[in-house]
PDB file of C-alpha atoms in Angstrom:
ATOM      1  CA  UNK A 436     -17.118  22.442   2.206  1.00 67.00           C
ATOM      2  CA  UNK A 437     -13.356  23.351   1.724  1.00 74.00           C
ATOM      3  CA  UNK A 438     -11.400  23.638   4.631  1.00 79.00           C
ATOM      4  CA  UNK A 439      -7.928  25.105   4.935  1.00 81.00           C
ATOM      5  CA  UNK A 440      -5.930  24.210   7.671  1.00 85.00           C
ATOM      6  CA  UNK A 441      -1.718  24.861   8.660  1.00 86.00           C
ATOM      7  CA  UNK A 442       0.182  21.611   7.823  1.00 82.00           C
ATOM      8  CA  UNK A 443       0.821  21.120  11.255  1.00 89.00           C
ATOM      9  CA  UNK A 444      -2.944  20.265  11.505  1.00 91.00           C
ATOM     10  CA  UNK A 445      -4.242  16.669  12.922  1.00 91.00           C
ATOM     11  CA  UNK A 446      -7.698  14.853  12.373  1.00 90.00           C
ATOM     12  CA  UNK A 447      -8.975  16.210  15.636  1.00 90.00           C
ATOM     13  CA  UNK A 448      -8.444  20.071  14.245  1.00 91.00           C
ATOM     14  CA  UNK A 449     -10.530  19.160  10.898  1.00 89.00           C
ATOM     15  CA  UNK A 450     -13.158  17.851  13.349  1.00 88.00           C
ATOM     16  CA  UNK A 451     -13.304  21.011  15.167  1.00 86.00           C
ATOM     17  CA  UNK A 452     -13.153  23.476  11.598  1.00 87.00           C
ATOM     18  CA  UNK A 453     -15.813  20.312  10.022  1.00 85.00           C
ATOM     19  CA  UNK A 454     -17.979  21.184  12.627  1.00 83.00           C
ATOM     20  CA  UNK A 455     -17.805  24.979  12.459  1.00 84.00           C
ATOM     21  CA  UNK A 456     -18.920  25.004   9.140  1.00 82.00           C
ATOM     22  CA  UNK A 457     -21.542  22.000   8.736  1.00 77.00           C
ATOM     23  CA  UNK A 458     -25.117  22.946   7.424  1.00 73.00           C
ATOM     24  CA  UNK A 459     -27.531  22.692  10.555  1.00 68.00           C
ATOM     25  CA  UNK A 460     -28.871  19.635   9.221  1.00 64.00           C
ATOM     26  CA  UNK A 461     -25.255  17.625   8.906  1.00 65.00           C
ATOM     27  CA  UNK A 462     -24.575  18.690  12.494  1.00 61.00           C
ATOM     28  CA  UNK A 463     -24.045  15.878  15.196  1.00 67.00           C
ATOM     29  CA  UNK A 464     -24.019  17.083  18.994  1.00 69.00           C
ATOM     30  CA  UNK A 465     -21.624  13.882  19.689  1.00 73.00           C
ATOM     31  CA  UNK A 466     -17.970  13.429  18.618  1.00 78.00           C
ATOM     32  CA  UNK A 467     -17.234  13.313  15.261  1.00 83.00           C
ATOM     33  CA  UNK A 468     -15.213  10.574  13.303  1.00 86.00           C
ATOM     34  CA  UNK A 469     -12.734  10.931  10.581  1.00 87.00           C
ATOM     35  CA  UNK A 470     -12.467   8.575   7.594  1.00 86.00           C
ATOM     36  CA  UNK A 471     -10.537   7.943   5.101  1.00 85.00           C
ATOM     37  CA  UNK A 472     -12.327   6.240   2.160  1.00 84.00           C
ATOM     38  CA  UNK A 473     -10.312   5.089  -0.460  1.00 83.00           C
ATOM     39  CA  UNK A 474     -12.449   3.222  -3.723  1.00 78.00           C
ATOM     40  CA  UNK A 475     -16.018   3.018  -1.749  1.00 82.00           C
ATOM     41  CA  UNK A 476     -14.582   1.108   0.957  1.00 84.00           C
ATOM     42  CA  UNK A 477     -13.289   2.651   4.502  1.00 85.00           C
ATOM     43  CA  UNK A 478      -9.562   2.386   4.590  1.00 81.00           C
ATOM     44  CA  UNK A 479      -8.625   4.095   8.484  1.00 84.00           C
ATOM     45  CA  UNK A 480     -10.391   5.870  11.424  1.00 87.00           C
ATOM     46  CA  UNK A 481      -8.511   8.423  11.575  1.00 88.00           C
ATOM     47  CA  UNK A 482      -7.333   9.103  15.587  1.00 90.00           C
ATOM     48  CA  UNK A 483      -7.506  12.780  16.589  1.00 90.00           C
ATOM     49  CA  UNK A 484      -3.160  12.997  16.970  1.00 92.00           C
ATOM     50  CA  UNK A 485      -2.968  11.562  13.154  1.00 90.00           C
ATOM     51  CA  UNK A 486      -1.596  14.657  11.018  1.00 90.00           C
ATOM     52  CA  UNK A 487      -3.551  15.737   8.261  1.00 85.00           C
ATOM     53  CA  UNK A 488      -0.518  15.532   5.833  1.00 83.00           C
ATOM     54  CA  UNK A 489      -0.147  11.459   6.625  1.00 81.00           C
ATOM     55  CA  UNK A 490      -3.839  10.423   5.640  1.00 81.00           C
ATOM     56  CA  UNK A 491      -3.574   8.533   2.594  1.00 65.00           C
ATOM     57  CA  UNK A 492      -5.922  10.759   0.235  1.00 64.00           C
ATOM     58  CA  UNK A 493      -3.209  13.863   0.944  1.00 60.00           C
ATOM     59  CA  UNK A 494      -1.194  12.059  -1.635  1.00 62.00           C
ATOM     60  CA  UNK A 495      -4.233  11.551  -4.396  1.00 64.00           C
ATOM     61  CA  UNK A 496      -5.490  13.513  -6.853  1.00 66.00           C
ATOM     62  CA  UNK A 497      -9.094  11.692  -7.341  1.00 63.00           C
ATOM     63  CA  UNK A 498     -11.024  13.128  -4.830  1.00 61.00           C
ATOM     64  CA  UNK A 499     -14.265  10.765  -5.422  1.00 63.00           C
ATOM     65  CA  UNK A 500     -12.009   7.492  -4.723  1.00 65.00           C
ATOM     66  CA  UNK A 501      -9.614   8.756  -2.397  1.00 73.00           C
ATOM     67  CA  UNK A 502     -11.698  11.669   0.136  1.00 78.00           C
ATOM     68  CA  UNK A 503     -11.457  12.506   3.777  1.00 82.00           C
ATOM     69  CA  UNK A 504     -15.280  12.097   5.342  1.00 81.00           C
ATOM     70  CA  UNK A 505     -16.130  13.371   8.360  1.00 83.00           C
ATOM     71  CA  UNK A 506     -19.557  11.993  10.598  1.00 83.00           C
ATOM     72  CA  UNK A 507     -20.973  11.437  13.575  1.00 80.00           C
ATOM     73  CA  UNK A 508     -20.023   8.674  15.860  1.00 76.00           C
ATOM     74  CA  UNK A 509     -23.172   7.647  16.873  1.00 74.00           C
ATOM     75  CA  UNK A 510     -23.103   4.362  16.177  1.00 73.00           C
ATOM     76  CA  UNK A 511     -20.686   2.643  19.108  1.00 75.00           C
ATOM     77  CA  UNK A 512     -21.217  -0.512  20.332  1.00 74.00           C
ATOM     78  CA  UNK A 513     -23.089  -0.432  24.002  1.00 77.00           C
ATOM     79  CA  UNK A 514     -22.824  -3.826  24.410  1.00 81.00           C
ATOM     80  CA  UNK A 515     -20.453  -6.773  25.013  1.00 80.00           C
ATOM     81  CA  UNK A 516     -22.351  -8.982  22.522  1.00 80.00           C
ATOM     82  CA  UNK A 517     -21.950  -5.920  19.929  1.00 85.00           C
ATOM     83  CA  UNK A 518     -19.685  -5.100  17.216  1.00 87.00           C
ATOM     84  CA  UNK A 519     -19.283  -1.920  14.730  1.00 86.00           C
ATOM     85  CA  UNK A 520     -18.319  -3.176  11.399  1.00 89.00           C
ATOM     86  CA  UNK A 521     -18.323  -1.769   8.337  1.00 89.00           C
ATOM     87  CA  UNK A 522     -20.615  -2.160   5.273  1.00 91.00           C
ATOM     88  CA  UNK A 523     -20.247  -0.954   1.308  1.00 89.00           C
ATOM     89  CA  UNK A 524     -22.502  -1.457  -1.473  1.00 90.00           C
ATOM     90  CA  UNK A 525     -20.606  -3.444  -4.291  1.00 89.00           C
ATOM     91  CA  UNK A 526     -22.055  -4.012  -8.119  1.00 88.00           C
ATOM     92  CA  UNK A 527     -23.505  -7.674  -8.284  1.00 86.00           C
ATOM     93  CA  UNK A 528     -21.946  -8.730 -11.438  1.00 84.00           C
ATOM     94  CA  UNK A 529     -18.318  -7.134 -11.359  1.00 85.00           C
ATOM     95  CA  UNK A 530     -17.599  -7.296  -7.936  1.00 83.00           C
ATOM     96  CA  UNK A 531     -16.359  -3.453  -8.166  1.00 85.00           C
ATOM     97  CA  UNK A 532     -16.941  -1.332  -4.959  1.00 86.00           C
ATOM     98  CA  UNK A 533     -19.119   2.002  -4.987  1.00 86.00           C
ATOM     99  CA  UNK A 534     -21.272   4.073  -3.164  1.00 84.00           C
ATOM    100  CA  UNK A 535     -20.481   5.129   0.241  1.00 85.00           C
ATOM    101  CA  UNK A 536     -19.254   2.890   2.683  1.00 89.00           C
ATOM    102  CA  UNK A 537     -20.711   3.291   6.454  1.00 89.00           C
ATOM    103  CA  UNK A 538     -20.931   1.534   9.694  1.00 88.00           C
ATOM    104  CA  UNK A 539     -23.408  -0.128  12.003  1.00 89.00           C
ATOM    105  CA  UNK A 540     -23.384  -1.539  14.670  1.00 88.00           C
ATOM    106  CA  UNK A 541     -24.777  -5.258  14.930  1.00 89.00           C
ATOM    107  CA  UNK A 542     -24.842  -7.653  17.656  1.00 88.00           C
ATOM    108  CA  UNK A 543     -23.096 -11.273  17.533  1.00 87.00           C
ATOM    109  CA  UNK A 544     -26.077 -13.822  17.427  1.00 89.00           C
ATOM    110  CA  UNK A 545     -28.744 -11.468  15.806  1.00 91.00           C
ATOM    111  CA  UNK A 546     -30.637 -12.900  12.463  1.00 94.00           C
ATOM    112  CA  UNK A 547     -29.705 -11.457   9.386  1.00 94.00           C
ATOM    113  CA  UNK A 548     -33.594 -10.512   8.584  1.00 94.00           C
ATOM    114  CA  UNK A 549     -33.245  -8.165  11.470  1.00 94.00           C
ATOM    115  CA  UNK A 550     -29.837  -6.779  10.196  1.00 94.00           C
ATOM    116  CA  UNK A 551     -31.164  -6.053   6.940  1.00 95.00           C
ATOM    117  CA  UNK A 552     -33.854  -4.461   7.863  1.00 95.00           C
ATOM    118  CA  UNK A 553     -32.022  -1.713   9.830  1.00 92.00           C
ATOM    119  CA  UNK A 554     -30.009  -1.327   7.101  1.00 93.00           C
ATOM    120  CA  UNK A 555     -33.035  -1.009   4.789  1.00 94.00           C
ATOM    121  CA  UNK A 556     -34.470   1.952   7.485  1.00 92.00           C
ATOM    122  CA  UNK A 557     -30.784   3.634   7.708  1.00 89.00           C
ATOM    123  CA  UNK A 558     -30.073   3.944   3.660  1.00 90.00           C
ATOM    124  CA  UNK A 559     -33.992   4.408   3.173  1.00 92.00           C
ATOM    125  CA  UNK A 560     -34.360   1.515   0.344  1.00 91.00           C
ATOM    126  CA  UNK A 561     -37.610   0.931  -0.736  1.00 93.00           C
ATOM    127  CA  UNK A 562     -38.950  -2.841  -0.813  1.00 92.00           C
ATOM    128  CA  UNK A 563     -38.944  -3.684  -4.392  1.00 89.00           C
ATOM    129  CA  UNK A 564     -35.012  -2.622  -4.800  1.00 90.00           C
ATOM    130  CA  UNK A 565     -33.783  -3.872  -1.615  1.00 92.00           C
ATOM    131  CA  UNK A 566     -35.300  -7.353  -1.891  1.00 90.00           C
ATOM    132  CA  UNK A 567     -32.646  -7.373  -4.776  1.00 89.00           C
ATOM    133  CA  UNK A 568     -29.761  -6.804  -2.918  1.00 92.00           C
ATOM    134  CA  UNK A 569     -27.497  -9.657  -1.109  1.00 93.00           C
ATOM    135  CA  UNK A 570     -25.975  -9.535   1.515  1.00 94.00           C
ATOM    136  CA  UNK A 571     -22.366 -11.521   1.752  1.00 93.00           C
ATOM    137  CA  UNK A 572     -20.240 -11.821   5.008  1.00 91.00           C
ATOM    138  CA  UNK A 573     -16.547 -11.225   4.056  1.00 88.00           C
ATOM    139  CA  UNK A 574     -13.812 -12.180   7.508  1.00 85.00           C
ATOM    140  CA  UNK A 575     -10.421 -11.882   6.886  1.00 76.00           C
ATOM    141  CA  UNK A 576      -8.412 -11.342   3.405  1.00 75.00           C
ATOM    142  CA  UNK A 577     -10.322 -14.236   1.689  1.00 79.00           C
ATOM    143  CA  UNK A 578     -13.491 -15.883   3.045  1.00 83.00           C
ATOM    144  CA  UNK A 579     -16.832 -14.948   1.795  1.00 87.00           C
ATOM    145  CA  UNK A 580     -20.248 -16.463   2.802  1.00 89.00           C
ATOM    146  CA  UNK A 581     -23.454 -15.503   1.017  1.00 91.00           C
ATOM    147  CA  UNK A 582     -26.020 -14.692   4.137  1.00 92.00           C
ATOM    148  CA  UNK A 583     -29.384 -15.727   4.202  1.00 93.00           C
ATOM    149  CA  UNK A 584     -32.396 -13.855   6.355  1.00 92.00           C
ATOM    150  CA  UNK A 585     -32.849 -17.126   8.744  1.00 93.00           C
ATOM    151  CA  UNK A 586     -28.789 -17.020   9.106  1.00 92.00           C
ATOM    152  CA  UNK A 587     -27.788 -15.798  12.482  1.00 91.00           C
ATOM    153  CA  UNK A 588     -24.571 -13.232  12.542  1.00 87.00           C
ATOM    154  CA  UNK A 589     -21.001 -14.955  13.631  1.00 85.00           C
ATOM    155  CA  UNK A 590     -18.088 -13.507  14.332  1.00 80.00           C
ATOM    156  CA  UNK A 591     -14.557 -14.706  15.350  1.00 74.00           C
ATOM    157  CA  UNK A 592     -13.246 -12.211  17.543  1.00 68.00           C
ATOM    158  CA  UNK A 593      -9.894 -12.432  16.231  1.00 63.00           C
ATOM    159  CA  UNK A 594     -10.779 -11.365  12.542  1.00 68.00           C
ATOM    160  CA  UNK A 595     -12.175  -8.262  10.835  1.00 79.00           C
ATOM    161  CA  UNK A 596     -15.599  -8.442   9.548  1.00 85.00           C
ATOM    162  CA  UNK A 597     -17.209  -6.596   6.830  1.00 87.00           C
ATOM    163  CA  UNK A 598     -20.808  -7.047   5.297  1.00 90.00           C
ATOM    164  CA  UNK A 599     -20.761  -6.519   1.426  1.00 90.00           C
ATOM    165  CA  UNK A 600     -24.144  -5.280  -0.492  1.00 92.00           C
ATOM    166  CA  UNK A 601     -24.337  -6.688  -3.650  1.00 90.00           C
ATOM    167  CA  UNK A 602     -26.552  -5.256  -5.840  1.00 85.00           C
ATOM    168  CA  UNK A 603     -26.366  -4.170  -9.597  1.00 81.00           C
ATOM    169  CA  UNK A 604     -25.118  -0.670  -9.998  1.00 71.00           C
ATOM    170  CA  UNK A 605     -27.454   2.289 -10.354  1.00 70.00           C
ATOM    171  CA  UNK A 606     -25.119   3.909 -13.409  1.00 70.00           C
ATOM    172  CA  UNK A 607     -24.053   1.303 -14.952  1.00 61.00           C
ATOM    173  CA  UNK A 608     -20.534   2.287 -17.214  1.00 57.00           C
ATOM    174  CA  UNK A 609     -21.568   2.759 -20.820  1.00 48.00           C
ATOM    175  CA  UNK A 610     -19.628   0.170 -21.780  1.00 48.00           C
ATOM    176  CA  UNK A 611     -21.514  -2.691 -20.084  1.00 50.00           C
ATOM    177  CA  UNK A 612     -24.814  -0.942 -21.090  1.00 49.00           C
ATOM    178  CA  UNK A 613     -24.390  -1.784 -24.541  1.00 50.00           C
ATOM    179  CA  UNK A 614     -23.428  -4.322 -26.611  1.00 51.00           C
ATOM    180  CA  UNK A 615     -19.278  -4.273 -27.604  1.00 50.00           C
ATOM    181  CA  UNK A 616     -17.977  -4.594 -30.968  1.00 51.00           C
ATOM    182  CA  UNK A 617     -16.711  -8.353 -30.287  1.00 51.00           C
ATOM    183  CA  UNK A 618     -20.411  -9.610 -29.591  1.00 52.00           C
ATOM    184  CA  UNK A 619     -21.981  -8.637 -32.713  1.00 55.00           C
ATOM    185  CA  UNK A 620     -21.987 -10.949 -35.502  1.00 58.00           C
ATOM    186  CA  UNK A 621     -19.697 -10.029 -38.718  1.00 54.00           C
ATOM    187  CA  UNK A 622     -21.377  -9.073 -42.061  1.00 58.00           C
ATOM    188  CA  UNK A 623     -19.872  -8.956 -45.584  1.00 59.00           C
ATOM    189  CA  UNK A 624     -21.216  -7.527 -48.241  1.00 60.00           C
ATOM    190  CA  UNK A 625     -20.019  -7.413 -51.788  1.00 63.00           C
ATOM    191  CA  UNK A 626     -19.488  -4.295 -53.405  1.00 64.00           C
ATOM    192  CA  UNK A 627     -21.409  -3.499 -56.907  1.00 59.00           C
TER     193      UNK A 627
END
């Protein structure tokens, strides 16, 4: 949906408007969060004061890597021992981000083969693709640790922790479908 809104408008005014016009289906009956996804990976909550005209995609003309997404915020943590963090789906071989990002909610201490399969049930991954995927553990600007199903989940409560799935891209680019020019061996021929 398009929504038009005064420039005096913050992210708690496109919640209200989002949910005027949702399809029944999309509706939540909770609060609703704001996003800002920037390149398949979730760049800022948005808090209801924050004016539209500051969010980082007002400034970019791309709309599929820099979009404003509105959802449900269903997912809080009801626990001490648990932790929303977010998740996005990256391509196995290039390391680029894409899809769309989401989050979950995952307690500190739980195995990984119980993580993945909730996240199996929420994206609704059948067996034979998911078993594919990997998950990796990325806390803080730099570390990354490949996670295995008898792993249990760490976290240090002082950094930020993401969960990466790696899996090869559904579309791959055409250019690392085929073959490029530079591979193919070089033939000459003698003219008659």
């Amino acid at each position: 949906a398009v929504l038009v809104l005064p420039s005096t408008a913050t992210a708690g005014d496109l919640a209200i408007e989002a949910k005027k016009v949702a399809p029944s289906g999309f509706r939540s009956d909770g609060p609703l969060r704001v996003l800002g996804v920037e390149q398949s990976k979730i760049h800022q909550v948005y808090k209801e004061e924050m004016p539209v005209n500051q969010f980082l995609s007002s400034s970019r003309k791309n709309i599929l890597h820099h979009c404003v997404r509105i959802e449900g915020d269903n997912d809080k943590p009801t626990r001490a021992s648990e932790r929303r963090i977010k998740f996005w789906r990256a391509d196995r071989i290039t390391g680029a981000p894409f899809g769309h990002p989401f989050f979950l909610s995952v307690t500190i201490g739980e195995k990984v083969a119980a993580l993945k399969a909730r996240v199996q049930e929420k994206l609704g991954v059948p067996d034979p693709e998911f078993g594919r995927w990997r998950f990796v553990k990325a806390e803080g600007p730099t570390t990354k640790t490949l996670l295995k199903d008898d792993d249990t989940l760490t976290m240090s409560p002082d950094t930020s922790v993401r969960i990466c799935l790696e899996y090869s891209h559904p579309a791959p680019s055409l250019s690392s479908a085929r073959p490029s020019r530079t591979s193919k061996p070089l033939v000459l021929s003698a003219k008659k």
